[in-house]
Short mmCIF file of N, CA and C in Angstrom, two decimals:
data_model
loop_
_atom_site.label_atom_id
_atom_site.label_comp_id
_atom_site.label_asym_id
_atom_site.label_seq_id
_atom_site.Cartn_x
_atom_site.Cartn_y
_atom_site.Cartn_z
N UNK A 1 -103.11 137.17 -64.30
CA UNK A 1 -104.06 137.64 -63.33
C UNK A 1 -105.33 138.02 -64.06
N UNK A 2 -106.45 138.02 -63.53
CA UNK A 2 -107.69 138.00 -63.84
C UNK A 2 -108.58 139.16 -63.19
N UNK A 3 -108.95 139.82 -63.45
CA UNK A 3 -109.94 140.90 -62.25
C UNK A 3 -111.25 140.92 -62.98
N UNK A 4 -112.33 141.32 -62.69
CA UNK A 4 -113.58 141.62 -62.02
C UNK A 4 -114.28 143.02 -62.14
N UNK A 5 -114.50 143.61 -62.89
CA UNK A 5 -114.97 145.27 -62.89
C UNK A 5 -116.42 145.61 -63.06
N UNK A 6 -116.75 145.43 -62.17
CA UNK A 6 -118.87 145.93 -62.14
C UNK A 6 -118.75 147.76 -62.15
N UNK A 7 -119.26 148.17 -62.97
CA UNK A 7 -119.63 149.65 -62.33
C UNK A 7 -120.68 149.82 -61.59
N UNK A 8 -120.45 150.86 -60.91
CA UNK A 8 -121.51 151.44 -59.50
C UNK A 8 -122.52 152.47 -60.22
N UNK A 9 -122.91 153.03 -58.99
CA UNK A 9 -123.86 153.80 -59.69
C UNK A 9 -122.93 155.21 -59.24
N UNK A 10 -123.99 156.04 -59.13
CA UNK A 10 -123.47 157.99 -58.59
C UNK A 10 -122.78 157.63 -57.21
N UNK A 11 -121.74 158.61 -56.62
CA UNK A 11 -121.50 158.97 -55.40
C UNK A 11 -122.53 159.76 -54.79
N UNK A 12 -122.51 159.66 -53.77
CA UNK A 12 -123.98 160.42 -52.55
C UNK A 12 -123.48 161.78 -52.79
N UNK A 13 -124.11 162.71 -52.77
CA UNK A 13 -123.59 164.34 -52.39
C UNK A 13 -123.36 165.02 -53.06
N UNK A 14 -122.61 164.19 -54.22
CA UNK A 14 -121.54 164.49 -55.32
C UNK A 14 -122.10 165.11 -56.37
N UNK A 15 -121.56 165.89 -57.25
CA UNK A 15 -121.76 165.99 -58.55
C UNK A 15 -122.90 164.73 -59.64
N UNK A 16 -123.31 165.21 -60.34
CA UNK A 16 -124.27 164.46 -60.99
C UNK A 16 -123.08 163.45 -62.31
N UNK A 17 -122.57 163.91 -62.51
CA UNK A 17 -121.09 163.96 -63.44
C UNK A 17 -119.82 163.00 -62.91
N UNK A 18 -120.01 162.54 -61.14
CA UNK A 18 -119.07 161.66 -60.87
C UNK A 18 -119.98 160.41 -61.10
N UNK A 19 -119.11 159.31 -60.86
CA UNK A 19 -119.75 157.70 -60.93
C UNK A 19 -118.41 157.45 -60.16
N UNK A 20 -118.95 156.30 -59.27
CA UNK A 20 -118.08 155.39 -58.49
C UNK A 20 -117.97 154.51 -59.97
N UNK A 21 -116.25 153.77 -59.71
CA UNK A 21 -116.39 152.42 -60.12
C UNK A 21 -115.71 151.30 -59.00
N UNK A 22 -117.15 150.26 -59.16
CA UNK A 22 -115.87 149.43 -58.20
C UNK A 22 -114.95 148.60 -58.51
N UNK A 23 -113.73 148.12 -57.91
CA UNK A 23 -112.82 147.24 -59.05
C UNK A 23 -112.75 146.33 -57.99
N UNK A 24 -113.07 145.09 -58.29
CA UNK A 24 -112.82 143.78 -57.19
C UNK A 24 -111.45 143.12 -57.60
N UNK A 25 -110.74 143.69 -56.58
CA UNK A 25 -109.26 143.12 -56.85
C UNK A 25 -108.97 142.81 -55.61
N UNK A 26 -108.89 142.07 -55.22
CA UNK A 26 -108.51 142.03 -53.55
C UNK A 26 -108.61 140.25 -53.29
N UNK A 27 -108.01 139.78 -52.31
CA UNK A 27 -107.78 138.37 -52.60
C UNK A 27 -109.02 137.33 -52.59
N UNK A 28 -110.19 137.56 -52.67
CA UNK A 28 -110.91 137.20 -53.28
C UNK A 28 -111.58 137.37 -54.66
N UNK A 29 -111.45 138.65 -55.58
CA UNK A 29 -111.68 138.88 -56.40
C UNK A 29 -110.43 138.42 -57.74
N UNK A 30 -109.56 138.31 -57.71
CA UNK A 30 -108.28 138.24 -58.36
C UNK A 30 -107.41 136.57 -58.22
N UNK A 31 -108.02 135.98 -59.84
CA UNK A 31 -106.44 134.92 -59.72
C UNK A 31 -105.48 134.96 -60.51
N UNK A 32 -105.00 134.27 -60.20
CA UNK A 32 -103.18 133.41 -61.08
C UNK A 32 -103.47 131.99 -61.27
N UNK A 33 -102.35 132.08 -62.16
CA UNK A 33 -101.66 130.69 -62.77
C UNK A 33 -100.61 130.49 -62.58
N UNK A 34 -100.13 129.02 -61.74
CA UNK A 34 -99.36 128.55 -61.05
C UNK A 34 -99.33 127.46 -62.13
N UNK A 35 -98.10 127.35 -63.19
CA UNK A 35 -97.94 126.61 -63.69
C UNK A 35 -97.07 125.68 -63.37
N UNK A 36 -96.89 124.18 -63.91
CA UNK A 36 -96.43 123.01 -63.12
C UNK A 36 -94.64 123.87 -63.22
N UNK A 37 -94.04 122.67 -62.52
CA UNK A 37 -92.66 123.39 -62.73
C UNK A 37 -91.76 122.64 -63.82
N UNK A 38 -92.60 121.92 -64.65
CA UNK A 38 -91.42 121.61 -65.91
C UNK A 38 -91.63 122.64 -66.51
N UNK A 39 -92.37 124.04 -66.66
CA UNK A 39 -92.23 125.26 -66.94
C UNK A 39 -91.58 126.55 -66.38
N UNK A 40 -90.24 126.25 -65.14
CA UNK A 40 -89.83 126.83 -64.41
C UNK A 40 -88.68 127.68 -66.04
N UNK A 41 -88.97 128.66 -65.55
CA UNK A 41 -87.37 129.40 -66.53
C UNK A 41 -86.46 129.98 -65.53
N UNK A 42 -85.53 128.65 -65.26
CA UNK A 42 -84.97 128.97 -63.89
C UNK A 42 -83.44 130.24 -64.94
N UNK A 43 -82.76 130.72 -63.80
CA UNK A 43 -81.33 131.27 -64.79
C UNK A 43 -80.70 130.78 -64.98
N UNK A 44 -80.28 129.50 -65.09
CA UNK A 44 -79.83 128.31 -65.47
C UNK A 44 -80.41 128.17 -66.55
N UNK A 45 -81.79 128.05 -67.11
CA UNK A 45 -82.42 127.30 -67.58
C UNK A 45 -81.94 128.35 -69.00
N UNK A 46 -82.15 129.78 -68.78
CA UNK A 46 -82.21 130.67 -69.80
C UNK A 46 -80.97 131.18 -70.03
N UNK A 47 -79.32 130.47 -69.22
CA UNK A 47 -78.24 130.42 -69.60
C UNK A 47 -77.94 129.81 -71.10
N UNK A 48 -78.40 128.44 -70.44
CA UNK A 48 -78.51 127.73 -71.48
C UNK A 48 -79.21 128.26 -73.26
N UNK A 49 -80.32 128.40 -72.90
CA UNK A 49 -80.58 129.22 -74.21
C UNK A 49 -79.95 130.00 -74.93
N UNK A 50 -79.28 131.05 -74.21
CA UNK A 50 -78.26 131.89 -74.77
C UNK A 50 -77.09 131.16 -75.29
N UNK A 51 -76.71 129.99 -74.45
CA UNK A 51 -75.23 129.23 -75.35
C UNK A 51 -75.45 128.60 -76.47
N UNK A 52 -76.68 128.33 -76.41
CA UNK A 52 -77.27 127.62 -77.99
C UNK A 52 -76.79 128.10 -79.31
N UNK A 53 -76.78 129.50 -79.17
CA UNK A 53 -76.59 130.65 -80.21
C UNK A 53 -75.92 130.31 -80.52
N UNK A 54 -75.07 129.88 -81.39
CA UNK A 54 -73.70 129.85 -82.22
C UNK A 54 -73.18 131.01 -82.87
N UNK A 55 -74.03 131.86 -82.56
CA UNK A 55 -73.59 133.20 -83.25
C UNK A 55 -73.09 134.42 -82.58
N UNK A 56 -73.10 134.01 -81.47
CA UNK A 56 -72.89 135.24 -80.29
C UNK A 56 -71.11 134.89 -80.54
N UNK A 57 -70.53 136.40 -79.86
CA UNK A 57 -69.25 136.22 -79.47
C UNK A 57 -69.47 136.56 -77.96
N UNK A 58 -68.10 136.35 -77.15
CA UNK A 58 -68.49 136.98 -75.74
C UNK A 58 -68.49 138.14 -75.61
N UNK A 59 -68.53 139.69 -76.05
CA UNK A 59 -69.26 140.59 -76.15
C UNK A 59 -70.85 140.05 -76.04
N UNK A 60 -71.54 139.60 -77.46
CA UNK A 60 -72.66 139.69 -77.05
C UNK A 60 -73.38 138.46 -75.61
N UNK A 61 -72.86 137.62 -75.48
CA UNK A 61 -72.95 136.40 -74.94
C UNK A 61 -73.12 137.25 -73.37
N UNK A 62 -71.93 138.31 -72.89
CA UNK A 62 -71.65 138.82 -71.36
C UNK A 62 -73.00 140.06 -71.96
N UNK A 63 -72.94 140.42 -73.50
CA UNK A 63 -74.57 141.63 -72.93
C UNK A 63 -76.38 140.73 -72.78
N UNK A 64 -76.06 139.73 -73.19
CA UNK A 64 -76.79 138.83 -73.40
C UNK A 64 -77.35 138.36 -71.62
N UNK A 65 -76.21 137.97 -71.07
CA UNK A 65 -76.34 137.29 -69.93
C UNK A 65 -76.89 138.55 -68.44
N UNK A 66 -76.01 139.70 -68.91
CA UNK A 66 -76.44 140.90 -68.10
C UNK A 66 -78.37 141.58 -68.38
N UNK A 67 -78.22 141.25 -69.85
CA UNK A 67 -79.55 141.54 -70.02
C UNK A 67 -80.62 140.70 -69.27
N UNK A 68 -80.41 139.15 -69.06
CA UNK A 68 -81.48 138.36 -68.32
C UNK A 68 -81.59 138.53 -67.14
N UNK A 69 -79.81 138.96 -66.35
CA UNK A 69 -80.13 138.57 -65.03
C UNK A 69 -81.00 140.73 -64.82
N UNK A 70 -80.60 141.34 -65.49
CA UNK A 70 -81.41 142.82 -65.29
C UNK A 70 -82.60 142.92 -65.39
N UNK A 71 -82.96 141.92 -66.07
CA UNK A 71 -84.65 141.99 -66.65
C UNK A 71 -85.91 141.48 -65.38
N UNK A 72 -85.10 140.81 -64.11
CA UNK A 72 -85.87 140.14 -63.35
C UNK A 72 -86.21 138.80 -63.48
N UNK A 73 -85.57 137.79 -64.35
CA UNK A 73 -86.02 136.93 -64.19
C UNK A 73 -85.27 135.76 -62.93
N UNK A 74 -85.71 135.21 -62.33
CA UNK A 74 -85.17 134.56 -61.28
C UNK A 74 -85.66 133.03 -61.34
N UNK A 75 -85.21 132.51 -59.87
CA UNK A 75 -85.68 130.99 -60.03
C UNK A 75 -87.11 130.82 -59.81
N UNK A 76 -87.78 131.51 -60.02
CA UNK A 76 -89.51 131.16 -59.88
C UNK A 76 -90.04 132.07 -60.87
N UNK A 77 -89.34 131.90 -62.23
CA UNK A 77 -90.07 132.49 -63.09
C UNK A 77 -90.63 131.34 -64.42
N UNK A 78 -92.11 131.54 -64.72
CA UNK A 78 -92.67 130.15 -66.02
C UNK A 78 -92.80 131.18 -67.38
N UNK A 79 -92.65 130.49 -67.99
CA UNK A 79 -93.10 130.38 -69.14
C UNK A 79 -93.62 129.89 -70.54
N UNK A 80 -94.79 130.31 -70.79
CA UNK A 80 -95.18 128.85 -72.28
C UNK A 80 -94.11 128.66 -72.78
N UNK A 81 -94.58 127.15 -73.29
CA UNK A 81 -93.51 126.64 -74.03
C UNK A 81 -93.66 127.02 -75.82
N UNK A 82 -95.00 126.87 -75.47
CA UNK A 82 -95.83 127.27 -77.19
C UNK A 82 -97.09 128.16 -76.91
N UNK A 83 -97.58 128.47 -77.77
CA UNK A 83 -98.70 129.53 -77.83
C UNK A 83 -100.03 129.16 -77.45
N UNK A 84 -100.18 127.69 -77.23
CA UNK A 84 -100.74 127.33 -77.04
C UNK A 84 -101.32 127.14 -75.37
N UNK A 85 -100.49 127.30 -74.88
CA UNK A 85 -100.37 127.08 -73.43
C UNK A 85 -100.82 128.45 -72.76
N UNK A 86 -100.74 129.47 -73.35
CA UNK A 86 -101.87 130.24 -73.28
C UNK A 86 -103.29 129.90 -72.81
N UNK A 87 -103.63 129.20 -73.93
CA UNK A 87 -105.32 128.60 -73.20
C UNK A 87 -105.22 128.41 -71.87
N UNK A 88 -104.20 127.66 -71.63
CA UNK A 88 -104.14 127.10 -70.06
C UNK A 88 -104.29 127.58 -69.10
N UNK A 89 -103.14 128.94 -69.01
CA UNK A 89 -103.17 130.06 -68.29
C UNK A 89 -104.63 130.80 -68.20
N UNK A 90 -105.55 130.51 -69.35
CA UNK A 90 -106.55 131.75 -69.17
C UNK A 90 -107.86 130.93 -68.87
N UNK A 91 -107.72 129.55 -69.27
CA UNK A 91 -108.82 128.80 -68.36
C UNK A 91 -108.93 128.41 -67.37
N UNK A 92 -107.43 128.37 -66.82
CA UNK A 92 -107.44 128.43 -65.09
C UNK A 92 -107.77 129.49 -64.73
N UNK A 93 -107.02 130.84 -64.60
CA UNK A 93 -107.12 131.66 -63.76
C UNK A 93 -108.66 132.25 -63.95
N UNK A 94 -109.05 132.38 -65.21
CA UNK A 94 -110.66 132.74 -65.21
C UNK A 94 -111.99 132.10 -64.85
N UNK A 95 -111.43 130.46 -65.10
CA UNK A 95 -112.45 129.95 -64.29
C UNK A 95 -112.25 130.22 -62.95
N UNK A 96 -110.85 129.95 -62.17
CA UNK A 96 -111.12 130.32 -60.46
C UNK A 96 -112.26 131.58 -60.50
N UNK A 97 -111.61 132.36 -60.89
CA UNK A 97 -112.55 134.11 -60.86
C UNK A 97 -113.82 133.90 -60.89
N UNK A 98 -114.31 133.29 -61.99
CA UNK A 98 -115.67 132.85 -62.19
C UNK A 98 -116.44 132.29 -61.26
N UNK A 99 -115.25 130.86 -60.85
CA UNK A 99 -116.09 130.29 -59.84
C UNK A 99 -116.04 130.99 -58.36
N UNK A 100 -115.45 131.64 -58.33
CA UNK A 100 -115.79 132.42 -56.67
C UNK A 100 -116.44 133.64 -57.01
N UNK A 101 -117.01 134.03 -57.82
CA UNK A 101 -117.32 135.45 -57.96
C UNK A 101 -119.41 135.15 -58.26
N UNK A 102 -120.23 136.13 -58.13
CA UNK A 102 -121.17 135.96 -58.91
C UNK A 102 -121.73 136.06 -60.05
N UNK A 103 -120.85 135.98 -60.62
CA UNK A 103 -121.25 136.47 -62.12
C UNK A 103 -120.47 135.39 -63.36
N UNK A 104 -121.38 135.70 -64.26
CA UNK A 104 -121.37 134.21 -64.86
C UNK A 104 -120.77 134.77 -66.16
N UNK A 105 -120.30 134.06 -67.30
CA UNK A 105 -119.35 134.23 -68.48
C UNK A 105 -120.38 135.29 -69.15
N UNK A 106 -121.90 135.03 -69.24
CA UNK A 106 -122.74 135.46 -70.07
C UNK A 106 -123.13 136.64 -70.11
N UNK A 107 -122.72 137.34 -68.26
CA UNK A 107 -122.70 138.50 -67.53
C UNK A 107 -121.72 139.74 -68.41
N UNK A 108 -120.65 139.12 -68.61
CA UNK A 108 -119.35 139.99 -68.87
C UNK A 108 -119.76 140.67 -70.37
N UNK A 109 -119.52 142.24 -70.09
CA UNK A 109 -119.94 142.94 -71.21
C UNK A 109 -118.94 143.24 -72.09
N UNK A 110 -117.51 143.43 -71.12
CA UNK A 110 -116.54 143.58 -71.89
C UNK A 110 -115.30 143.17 -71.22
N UNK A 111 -114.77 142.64 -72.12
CA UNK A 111 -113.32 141.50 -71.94
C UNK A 111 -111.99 142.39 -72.60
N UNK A 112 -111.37 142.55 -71.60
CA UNK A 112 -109.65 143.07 -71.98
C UNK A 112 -108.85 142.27 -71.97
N UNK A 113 -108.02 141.72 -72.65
CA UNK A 113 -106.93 140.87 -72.79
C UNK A 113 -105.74 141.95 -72.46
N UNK A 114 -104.37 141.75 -72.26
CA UNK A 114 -103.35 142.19 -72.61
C UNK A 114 -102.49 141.32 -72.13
N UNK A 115 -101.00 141.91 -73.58
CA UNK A 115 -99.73 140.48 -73.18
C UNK A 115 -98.93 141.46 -73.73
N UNK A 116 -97.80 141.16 -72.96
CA UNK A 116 -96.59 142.35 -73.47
C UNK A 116 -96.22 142.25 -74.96
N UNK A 117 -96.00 141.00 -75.46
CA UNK A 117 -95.48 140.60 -76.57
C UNK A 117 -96.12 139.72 -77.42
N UNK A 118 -97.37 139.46 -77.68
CA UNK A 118 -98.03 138.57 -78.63
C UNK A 118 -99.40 138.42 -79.42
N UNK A 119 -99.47 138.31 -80.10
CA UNK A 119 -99.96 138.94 -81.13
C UNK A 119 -100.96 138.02 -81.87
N UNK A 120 -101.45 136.94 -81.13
CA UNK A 120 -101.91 135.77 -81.68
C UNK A 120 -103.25 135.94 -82.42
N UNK A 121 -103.41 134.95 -83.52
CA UNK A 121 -104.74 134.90 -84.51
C UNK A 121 -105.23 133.34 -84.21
N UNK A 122 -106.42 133.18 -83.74
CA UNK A 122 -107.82 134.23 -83.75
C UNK A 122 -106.87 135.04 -81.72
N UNK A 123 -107.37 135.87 -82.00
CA UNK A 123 -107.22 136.75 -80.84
C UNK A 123 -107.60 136.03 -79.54
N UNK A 124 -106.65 136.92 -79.00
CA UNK A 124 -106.64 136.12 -77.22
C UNK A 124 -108.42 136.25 -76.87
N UNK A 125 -108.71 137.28 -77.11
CA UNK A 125 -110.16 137.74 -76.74
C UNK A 125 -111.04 136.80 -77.45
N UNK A 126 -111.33 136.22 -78.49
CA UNK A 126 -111.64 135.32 -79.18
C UNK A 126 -111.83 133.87 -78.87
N UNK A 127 -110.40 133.77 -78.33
CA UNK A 127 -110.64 132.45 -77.65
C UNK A 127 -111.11 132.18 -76.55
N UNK A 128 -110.68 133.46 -75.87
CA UNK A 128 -111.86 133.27 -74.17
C UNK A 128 -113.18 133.33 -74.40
N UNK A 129 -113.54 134.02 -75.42
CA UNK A 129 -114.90 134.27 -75.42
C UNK A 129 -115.69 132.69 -75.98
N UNK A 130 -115.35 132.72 -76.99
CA UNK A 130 -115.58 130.89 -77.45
C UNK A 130 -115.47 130.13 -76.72
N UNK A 131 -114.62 129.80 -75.52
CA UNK A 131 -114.34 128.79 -75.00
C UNK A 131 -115.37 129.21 -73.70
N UNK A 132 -115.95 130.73 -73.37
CA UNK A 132 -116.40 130.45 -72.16
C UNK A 132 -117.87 130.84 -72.76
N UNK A 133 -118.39 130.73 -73.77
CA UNK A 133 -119.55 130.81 -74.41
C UNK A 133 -120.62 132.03 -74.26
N UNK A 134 -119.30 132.84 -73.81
CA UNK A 134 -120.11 134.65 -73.67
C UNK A 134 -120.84 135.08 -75.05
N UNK A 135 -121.57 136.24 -74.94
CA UNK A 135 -122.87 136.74 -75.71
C UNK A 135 -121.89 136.94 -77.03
N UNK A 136 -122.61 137.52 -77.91
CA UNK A 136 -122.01 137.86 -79.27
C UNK A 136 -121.39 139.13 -79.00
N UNK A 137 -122.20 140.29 -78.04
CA UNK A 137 -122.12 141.25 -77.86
C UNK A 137 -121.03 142.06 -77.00
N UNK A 138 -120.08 141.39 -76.56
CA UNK A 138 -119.17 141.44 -75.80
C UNK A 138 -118.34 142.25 -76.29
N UNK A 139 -118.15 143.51 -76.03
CA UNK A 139 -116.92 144.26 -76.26
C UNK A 139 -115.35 143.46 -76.14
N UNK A 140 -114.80 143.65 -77.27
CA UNK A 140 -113.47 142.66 -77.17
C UNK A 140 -112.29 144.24 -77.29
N UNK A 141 -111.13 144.06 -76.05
CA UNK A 141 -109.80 144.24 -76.37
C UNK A 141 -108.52 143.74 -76.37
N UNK A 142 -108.21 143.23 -77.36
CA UNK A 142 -106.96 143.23 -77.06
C UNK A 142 -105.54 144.31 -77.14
N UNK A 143 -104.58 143.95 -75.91
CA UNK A 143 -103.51 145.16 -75.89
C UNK A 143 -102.26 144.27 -76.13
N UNK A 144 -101.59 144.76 -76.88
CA UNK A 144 -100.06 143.90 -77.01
C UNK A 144 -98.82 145.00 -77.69
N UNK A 145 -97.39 144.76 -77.48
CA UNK A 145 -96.50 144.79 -77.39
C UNK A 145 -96.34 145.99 -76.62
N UNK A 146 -96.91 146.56 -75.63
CA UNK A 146 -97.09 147.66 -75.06
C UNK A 146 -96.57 147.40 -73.69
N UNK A 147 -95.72 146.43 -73.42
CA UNK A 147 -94.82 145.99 -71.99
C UNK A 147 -95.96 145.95 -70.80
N UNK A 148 -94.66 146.25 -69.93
CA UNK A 148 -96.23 146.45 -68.94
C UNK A 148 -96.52 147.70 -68.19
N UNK A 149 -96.77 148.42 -69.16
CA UNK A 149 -97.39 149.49 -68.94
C UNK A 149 -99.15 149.24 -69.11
N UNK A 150 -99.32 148.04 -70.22
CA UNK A 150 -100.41 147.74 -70.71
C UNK A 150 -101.71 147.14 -69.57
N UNK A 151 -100.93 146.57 -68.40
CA UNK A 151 -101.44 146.50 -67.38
C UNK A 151 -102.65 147.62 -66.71
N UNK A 152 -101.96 149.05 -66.98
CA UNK A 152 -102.52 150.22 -66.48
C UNK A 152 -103.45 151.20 -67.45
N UNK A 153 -102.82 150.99 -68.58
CA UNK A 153 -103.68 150.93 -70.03
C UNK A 153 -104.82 150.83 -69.82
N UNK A 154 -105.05 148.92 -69.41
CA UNK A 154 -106.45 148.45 -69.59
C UNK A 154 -106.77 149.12 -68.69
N UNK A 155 -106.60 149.05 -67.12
CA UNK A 155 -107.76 149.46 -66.08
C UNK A 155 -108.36 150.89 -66.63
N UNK A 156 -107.35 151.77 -67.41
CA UNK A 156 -107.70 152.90 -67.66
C UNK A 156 -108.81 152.67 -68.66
N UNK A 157 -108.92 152.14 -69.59
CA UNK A 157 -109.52 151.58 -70.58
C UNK A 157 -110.95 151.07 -69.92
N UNK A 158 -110.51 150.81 -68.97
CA UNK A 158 -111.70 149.87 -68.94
C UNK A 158 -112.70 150.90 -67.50
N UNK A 159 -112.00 151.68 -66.77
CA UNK A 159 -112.70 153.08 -66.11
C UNK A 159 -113.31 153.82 -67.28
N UNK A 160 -112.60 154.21 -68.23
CA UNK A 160 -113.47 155.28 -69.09
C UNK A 160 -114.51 154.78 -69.71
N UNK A 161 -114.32 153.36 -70.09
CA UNK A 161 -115.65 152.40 -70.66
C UNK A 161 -116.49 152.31 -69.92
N UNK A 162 -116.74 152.09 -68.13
CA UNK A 162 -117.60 152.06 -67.63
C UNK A 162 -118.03 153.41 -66.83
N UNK A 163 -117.66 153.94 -66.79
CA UNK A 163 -118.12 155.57 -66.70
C UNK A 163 -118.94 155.74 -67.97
N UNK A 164 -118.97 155.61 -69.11
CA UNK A 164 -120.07 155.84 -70.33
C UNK A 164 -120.99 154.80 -70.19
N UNK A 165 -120.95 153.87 -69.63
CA UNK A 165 -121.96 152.55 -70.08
C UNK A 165 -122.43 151.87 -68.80
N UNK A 166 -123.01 152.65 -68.24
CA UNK A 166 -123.40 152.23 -66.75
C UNK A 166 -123.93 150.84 -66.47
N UNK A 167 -123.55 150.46 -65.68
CA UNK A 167 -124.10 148.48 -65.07
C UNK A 167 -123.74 147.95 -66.14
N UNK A 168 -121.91 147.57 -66.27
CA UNK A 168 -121.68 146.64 -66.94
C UNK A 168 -120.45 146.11 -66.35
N UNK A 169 -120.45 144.85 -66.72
CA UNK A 169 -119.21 144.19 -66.13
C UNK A 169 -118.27 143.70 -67.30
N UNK A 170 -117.27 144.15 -66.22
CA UNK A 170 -115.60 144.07 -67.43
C UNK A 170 -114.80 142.70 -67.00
N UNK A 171 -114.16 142.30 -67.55
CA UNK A 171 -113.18 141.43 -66.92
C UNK A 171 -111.89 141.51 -67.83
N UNK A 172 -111.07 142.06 -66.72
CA UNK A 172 -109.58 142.18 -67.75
C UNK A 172 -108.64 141.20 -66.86
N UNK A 173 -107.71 140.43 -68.38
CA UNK A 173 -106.91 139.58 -68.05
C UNK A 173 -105.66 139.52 -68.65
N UNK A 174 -104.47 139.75 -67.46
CA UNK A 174 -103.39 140.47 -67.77
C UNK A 174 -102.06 139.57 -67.51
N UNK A 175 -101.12 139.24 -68.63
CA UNK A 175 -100.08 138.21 -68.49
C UNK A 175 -99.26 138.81 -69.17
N UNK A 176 -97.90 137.91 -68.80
CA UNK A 176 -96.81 138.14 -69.59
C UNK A 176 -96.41 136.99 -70.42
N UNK A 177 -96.03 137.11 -71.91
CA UNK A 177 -95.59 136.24 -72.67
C UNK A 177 -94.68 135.94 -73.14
N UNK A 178 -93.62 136.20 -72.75
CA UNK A 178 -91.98 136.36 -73.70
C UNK A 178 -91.02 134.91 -73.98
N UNK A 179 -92.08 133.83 -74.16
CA UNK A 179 -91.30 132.82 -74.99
C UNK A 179 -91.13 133.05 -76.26
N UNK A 180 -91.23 133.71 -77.12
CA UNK A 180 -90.66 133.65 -78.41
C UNK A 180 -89.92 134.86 -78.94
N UNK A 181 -89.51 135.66 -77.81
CA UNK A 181 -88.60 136.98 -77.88
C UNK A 181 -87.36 137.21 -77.17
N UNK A 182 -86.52 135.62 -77.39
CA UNK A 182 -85.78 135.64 -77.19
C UNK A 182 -84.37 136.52 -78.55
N UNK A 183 -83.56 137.51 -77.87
CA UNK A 183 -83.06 138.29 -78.66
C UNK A 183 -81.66 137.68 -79.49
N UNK A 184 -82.01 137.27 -80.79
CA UNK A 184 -80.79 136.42 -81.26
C UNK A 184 -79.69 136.56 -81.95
N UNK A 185 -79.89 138.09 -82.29
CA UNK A 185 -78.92 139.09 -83.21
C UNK A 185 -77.44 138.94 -82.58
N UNK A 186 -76.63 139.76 -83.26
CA UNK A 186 -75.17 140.19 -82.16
C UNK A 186 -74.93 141.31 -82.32
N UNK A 187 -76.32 142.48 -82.62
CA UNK A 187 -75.73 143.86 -81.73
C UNK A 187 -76.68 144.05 -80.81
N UNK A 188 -76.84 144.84 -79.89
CA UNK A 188 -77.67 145.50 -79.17
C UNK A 188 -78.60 146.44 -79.83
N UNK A 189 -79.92 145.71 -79.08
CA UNK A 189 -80.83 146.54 -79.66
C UNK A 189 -81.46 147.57 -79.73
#
């Protein structure tokens, strides 16, 4: 998902000390990535993965299997296959944003990335910024292994940033990554 963060100016009435911010999240402000479905991680799909292991016994194999189906994943869940597929995810959903929104790559003052689990070089922030040919000046964050709590992180992150730095626009972009954390040990972790 992708959002949109302009700050406002003062509230009417109010204290000199408040600032509105507005956050355009609402179904025009906000996309996704709908990836094809040879990227489905159906529970079937991530059964399989687990039998691969040659190292599991059925202890870990039955904590193994309880752990996937607890975690939420179901039959309409994707995931990269490689790290690469990343790009994909973040040039779709940001160009939609872009293209329905008014504001242009060159606009964005500051860019939040976050991914529960990954850690990539050159940085997620790095590559959006290169690829969408924003200023030099662009505040870059990235947030990672911080689950998804990191979701709430950024917005917070990104309220206290625009409360100090009036008329600037944020754009934070928030996914989950857990193809390469699959757990392969045989104790519990």
């Amino acid at each position: 998902m992708a959002s949109g963060f302009p700050s406002g100016g003062g509230i009417g009435g109010g204290s000199e000390n408040h600032h509105c911010i507005h956050v355009l999240v609402n179904q025009h402000q906000w996309r996704r990535h709908k990836p094809t479905d040879g990227r489905k991680l159906d529970t079937e799909f991530c059964g399989d993965i687990i039998k691969r292991n040659k190292n599991l016994g059925l202890v870990e194999y039955k904590f193994l299997l309880k752990a996937m189906v607890s975690s939420g994943i179901g039959e309409e869940t994707y995931a990269p296959r490689m790290i690469f597929e990343m790009d994909e995810f973040f040039h779709d959903t940001i160009g939609k944003l872009l293209a329905c929104s008014s504001v242009k790559p060159d606009e964005i003052d500051l860019l939040l990335v976050n991914v529960s689990m990954l850690a990539a070089v050159p940085s997620l922030t790095s590559r959006i910024v290169n690829h969408y040919k924003m200023r030099d000046d662009v505040r870059m964050f990235n947030l990672t292994g911080m689950g998804c709590s990191a979701s709430l992180i950024s917005v917070g992150i990104v309220s206290n940033t625009l409360r100090a730095q009036k008329n600037k626009v944020a754009l934070v972009v928030t996914s989950e990554s857990l193809s390469p954390n699959w757990y392969r040990a045989t104790k519990d972790p």
